[in-house]
Amino acid sequence: MNRNRSLQNYLKEHLSLYIFVGVIFVTGVVFGTVMVNALSLEQKQEIMRFLGNFFSSVEQGDFTDVNASFQQSFALHIKWILIIWVLGMSVIGLPLILILDFLKGVLIGFSVGYLVGQLSWKGLLFALVSIVPQNLIVIPALLICSVTAMAFSIHLVKHRFMTRKGAFYEPFMRYSGTILLSGALLAGVALFEAYMSPVMMKWVTPMLITMAQ
């Protein structure tokens, strides 16, 4: 009962922030999708050549070093949330957190938009196995970290003149705990990307290689 009440209070206090951050992220996705249409023919051809080489590498099994893949993937994810964590401890970092969420949306929107726009349903299939699965966890984790960081930053502004230990220590521990939990989830995502993503991509790359050449 207490947990349910705490969750309800948490959602009530932070719902507006979640909506705001969600809108920023979705705006980034839309912007990234629109960017695909702004590419010149030469740029589209260059990206397609890169994709052709990437598809061939996947087909040949070049992504078999799971340790290196895990390290690269986890490093990328953990750097992202650590930047958010640092920015949350400074008031001036608050708008930068929103910029990060917007850029994340742009990256996903552009990637999926380009694949679908150039490769039709086969591009959508590739996006479903290479982009969507991990982002079902990555995106919520980043949004939760962003909202928690913004809430902590706002707390600092409201209580900047308070000297009581509890005014900073307890919110900081909750804030850091959320970041650590998200880091653990992203470690699991990195394992998935290292072990499962290459296998799933290899299922669909044969039908894409000829289209990308």
Coordinates of C-alpha atoms in Angstrom, one line a residue:
M1 CA 0.0 0.0 0.0
N2 CA 2.8 2.4 0.9
R3 CA 4.6 1.6 -2.3
N4 CA 1.5 2.2 -4.3
R5 CA 1.0 5.5 -2.6
S6 CA 4.7 6.5 -3.1
L7 CA 4.4 5.7 -6.8
Q8 CA 1.2 7.7 -7.1
N9 CA 2.8 10.7 -5.3
Y10 CA 5.9 10.3 -7.5
L11 CA 3.8 10.3 -10.7
K12 CA 1.7 13.2 -9.5
E13 CA 4.8 15.3 -8.8
H14 CA 6.7 14.5 -11.9
L15 CA 4.0 13.9 -14.5
S16 CA 4.4 17.3 -16.0
L17 CA 8.1 16.8 -16.4
Y18 CA 7.6 13.4 -18.1
I19 CA 5.1 14.9 -20.5
F20 CA 7.5 17.8 -21.3
V21 CA 10.6 15.5 -21.8
G22 CA 8.5 13.1 -23.8
V23 CA 7.3 15.9 -26.1
I24 CA 10.9 17.1 -26.6
F25 CA 12.0 13.5 -27.5
V26 CA 9.1 13.0 -29.9
T27 CA 9.9 16.3 -31.5
G28 CA 13.4 15.1 -32.0
V29 CA 12.1 11.9 -33.7
V30 CA 9.9 13.9 -36.0
F31 CA 12.8 16.3 -36.8
G32 CA 15.1 13.4 -37.5
T33 CA 12.6 11.9 -39.9
V34 CA 12.2 15.1 -41.7
M35 CA 15.9 15.5 -42.1
V36 CA 15.9 12.4 -44.3
N37 CA 14.0 14.3 -46.9
A38 CA 16.5 17.2 -46.8
L39 CA 19.4 15.0 -47.8
S40 CA 20.8 15.5 -51.3
L41 CA 21.1 12.6 -53.7
E42 CA 24.8 12.4 -53.2
Q43 CA 24.4 12.2 -49.4
K44 CA 21.8 9.4 -49.7
Q45 CA 24.0 7.5 -52.1
E46 CA 27.0 7.8 -49.7
I47 CA 24.9 6.6 -46.7
M48 CA 23.6 3.7 -48.9
R49 CA 27.2 2.7 -49.7
F50 CA 28.0 2.7 -46.1
L51 CA 25.0 0.6 -45.3
G52 CA 25.9 -1.8 -48.1
N53 CA 29.4 -2.3 -46.5
F54 CA 27.8 -2.7 -43.1
F55 CA 25.3 -5.3 -44.3
S56 CA 28.1 -7.3 -46.0
S57 CA 30.1 -7.2 -42.7
V58 CA 27.1 -8.5 -40.8
E59 CA 26.5 -11.2 -43.4
Q60 CA 30.2 -12.3 -43.2
G61 CA 30.0 -12.5 -39.4
D62 CA 32.6 -9.7 -38.7
F63 CA 30.8 -8.7 -35.5
T64 CA 31.7 -11.9 -33.5
D65 CA 33.9 -10.2 -30.9
V66 CA 31.2 -9.9 -28.3
N67 CA 33.5 -8.5 -25.6
A68 CA 34.5 -5.6 -27.7
S69 CA 30.9 -5.1 -28.8
F70 CA 29.7 -5.1 -25.2
Q71 CA 32.3 -2.6 -24.1
Q72 CA 31.6 -0.2 -26.9
S73 CA 27.8 -0.4 -26.4
F74 CA 27.9 -0.1 -22.6
A75 CA 30.5 2.8 -22.8
L76 CA 28.2 4.7 -25.1
H77 CA 25.1 4.2 -22.9
I78 CA 26.8 4.9 -19.6
K79 CA 28.5 8.1 -20.9
W80 CA 25.1 9.4 -21.9
I81 CA 23.5 8.9 -18.5
L82 CA 26.6 10.1 -16.7
I83 CA 26.5 13.3 -18.7
I84 CA 22.8 13.7 -17.6
W85 CA 23.8 12.9 -14.0
V86 CA 26.5 15.7 -14.0
L87 CA 24.2 18.2 -15.7
G88 CA 21.4 17.5 -13.1
M89 CA 23.7 18.7 -10.4
S90 CA 24.0 22.1 -12.0
V91 CA 21.1 24.5 -12.7
I92 CA 22.7 25.6 -16.0
G93 CA 22.7 22.0 -17.2
L94 CA 19.0 21.7 -17.2
P95 CA 18.4 22.9 -20.8
L96 CA 21.4 20.8 -21.9
I97 CA 19.5 17.7 -20.7
L98 CA 16.6 18.6 -22.9
I99 CA 19.0 19.0 -25.8
L100 CA 20.4 15.5 -25.2
D101 CA 16.8 14.1 -25.2
F102 CA 16.1 16.0 -28.5
L103 CA 19.3 14.7 -30.1
K104 CA 18.5 11.1 -29.0
G105 CA 15.1 11.5 -30.7
V106 CA 16.8 12.9 -33.9
L107 CA 19.2 9.9 -34.1
I108 CA 16.4 7.4 -33.8
G109 CA 14.0 9.3 -36.1
F110 CA 16.7 9.7 -38.8
S111 CA 17.9 6.1 -38.6
V112 CA 14.5 4.6 -38.9
G113 CA 13.3 7.2 -41.4
Y114 CA 16.2 6.6 -43.7
L115 CA 15.9 2.8 -43.6
V116 CA 12.2 2.9 -44.3
G117 CA 12.5 5.6 -46.9
Q118 CA 15.2 3.9 -48.9
L119 CA 14.6 0.2 -48.3
S120 CA 10.8 0.2 -47.8
W121 CA 9.4 -2.7 -45.7
K122 CA 12.8 -4.4 -45.7
G123 CA 14.3 -1.4 -44.1
L124 CA 11.5 -1.4 -41.6
L125 CA 12.3 -5.1 -40.8
F126 CA 15.9 -4.3 -40.3
A127 CA 15.0 -1.4 -38.0
L128 CA 12.8 -3.7 -36.0
V129 CA 15.7 -6.1 -35.3
S130 CA 18.6 -3.6 -35.0
I131 CA 17.1 -0.5 -33.5
V132 CA 13.8 -1.1 -31.8
P133 CA 14.5 -3.9 -29.3
Q134 CA 17.2 -2.2 -27.3
N135 CA 15.6 1.2 -27.4
L136 CA 12.5 -0.2 -25.7
I137 CA 14.6 -0.1 -22.6
V138 CA 17.2 2.6 -23.5
I139 CA 14.6 5.3 -24.2
P140 CA 12.6 4.9 -21.0
A141 CA 15.8 4.7 -19.0
L142 CA 17.1 7.9 -20.5
L143 CA 13.8 9.7 -20.0
I144 CA 13.6 8.6 -16.4
C145 CA 17.2 9.8 -15.8
S146 CA 16.4 13.1 -17.5
V147 CA 13.3 13.7 -15.4
T148 CA 15.1 12.7 -12.2
A149 CA 18.0 15.0 -13.1
M150 CA 15.6 17.9 -13.8
A151 CA 13.7 17.3 -10.6
F152 CA 16.9 17.3 -8.6
S153 CA 18.1 20.5 -10.3
I154 CA 14.8 22.2 -9.5
H155 CA 15.1 20.9 -5.9
L156 CA 18.5 22.6 -5.6
V157 CA 17.1 25.9 -6.9
K158 CA 14.1 25.7 -4.4
H159 CA 16.3 24.8 -1.4
R160 CA 19.5 26.7 -2.3
F161 CA 19.5 28.5 1.1
M162 CA 18.8 25.5 3.2
T163 CA 21.7 24.1 5.2
R164 CA 20.1 21.0 6.7
K165 CA 21.8 17.8 5.6
G166 CA 18.6 16.1 4.6
A167 CA 17.7 18.9 2.2
F168 CA 20.5 17.7 -0.1
Y169 CA 21.7 14.3 1.0
E170 CA 18.5 12.3 0.7
P171 CA 17.4 13.7 -2.7
F172 CA 21.0 13.3 -4.0
M173 CA 21.0 9.6 -2.9
R174 CA 17.7 8.9 -4.6
Y175 CA 18.9 10.7 -7.7
S176 CA 22.2 8.8 -7.8
G177 CA 20.4 5.5 -7.1
T178 CA 18.1 6.1 -10.1
I179 CA 21.2 6.6 -12.3
L180 CA 22.9 3.5 -10.9
L181 CA 19.8 1.4 -11.5
S182 CA 19.5 2.8 -15.1
G183 CA 23.2 1.9 -15.6
A184 CA 22.5 -1.7 -14.6
L185 CA 19.6 -1.9 -17.0
L186 CA 21.8 -0.4 -19.8
A187 CA 24.4 -3.0 -19.0
G188 CA 21.8 -5.7 -19.8
V189 CA 21.0 -3.8 -23.0
A190 CA 24.7 -3.8 -24.0
L191 CA 24.7 -7.6 -23.4
F192 CA 21.7 -7.9 -25.7
E193 CA 23.4 -5.8 -28.4
A194 CA 26.6 -7.8 -28.2
Y195 CA 25.1 -11.3 -28.2
M196 CA 21.6 -11.1 -29.9
S197 CA 21.6 -8.1 -32.2
P198 CA 24.2 -9.5 -34.6
V199 CA 22.3 -12.7 -34.8
M200 CA 19.0 -11.0 -35.5
M201 CA 20.6 -8.6 -38.1
K202 CA 22.1 -11.6 -39.9
W203 CA 18.7 -13.0 -40.4
V204 CA 17.6 -10.1 -42.5
T205 CA 20.8 -8.8 -44.2
P206 CA 20.8 -11.2 -47.1
M207 CA 17.7 -9.5 -48.6
L208 CA 19.2 -6.1 -48.1
I209 CA 22.6 -6.5 -49.5
T210 CA 21.5 -6.4 -53.2
M211 CA 19.3 -3.3 -52.5
A212 CA 22.1 -1.4 -50.9
Q213 CA 24.6 -2.0 -53.8

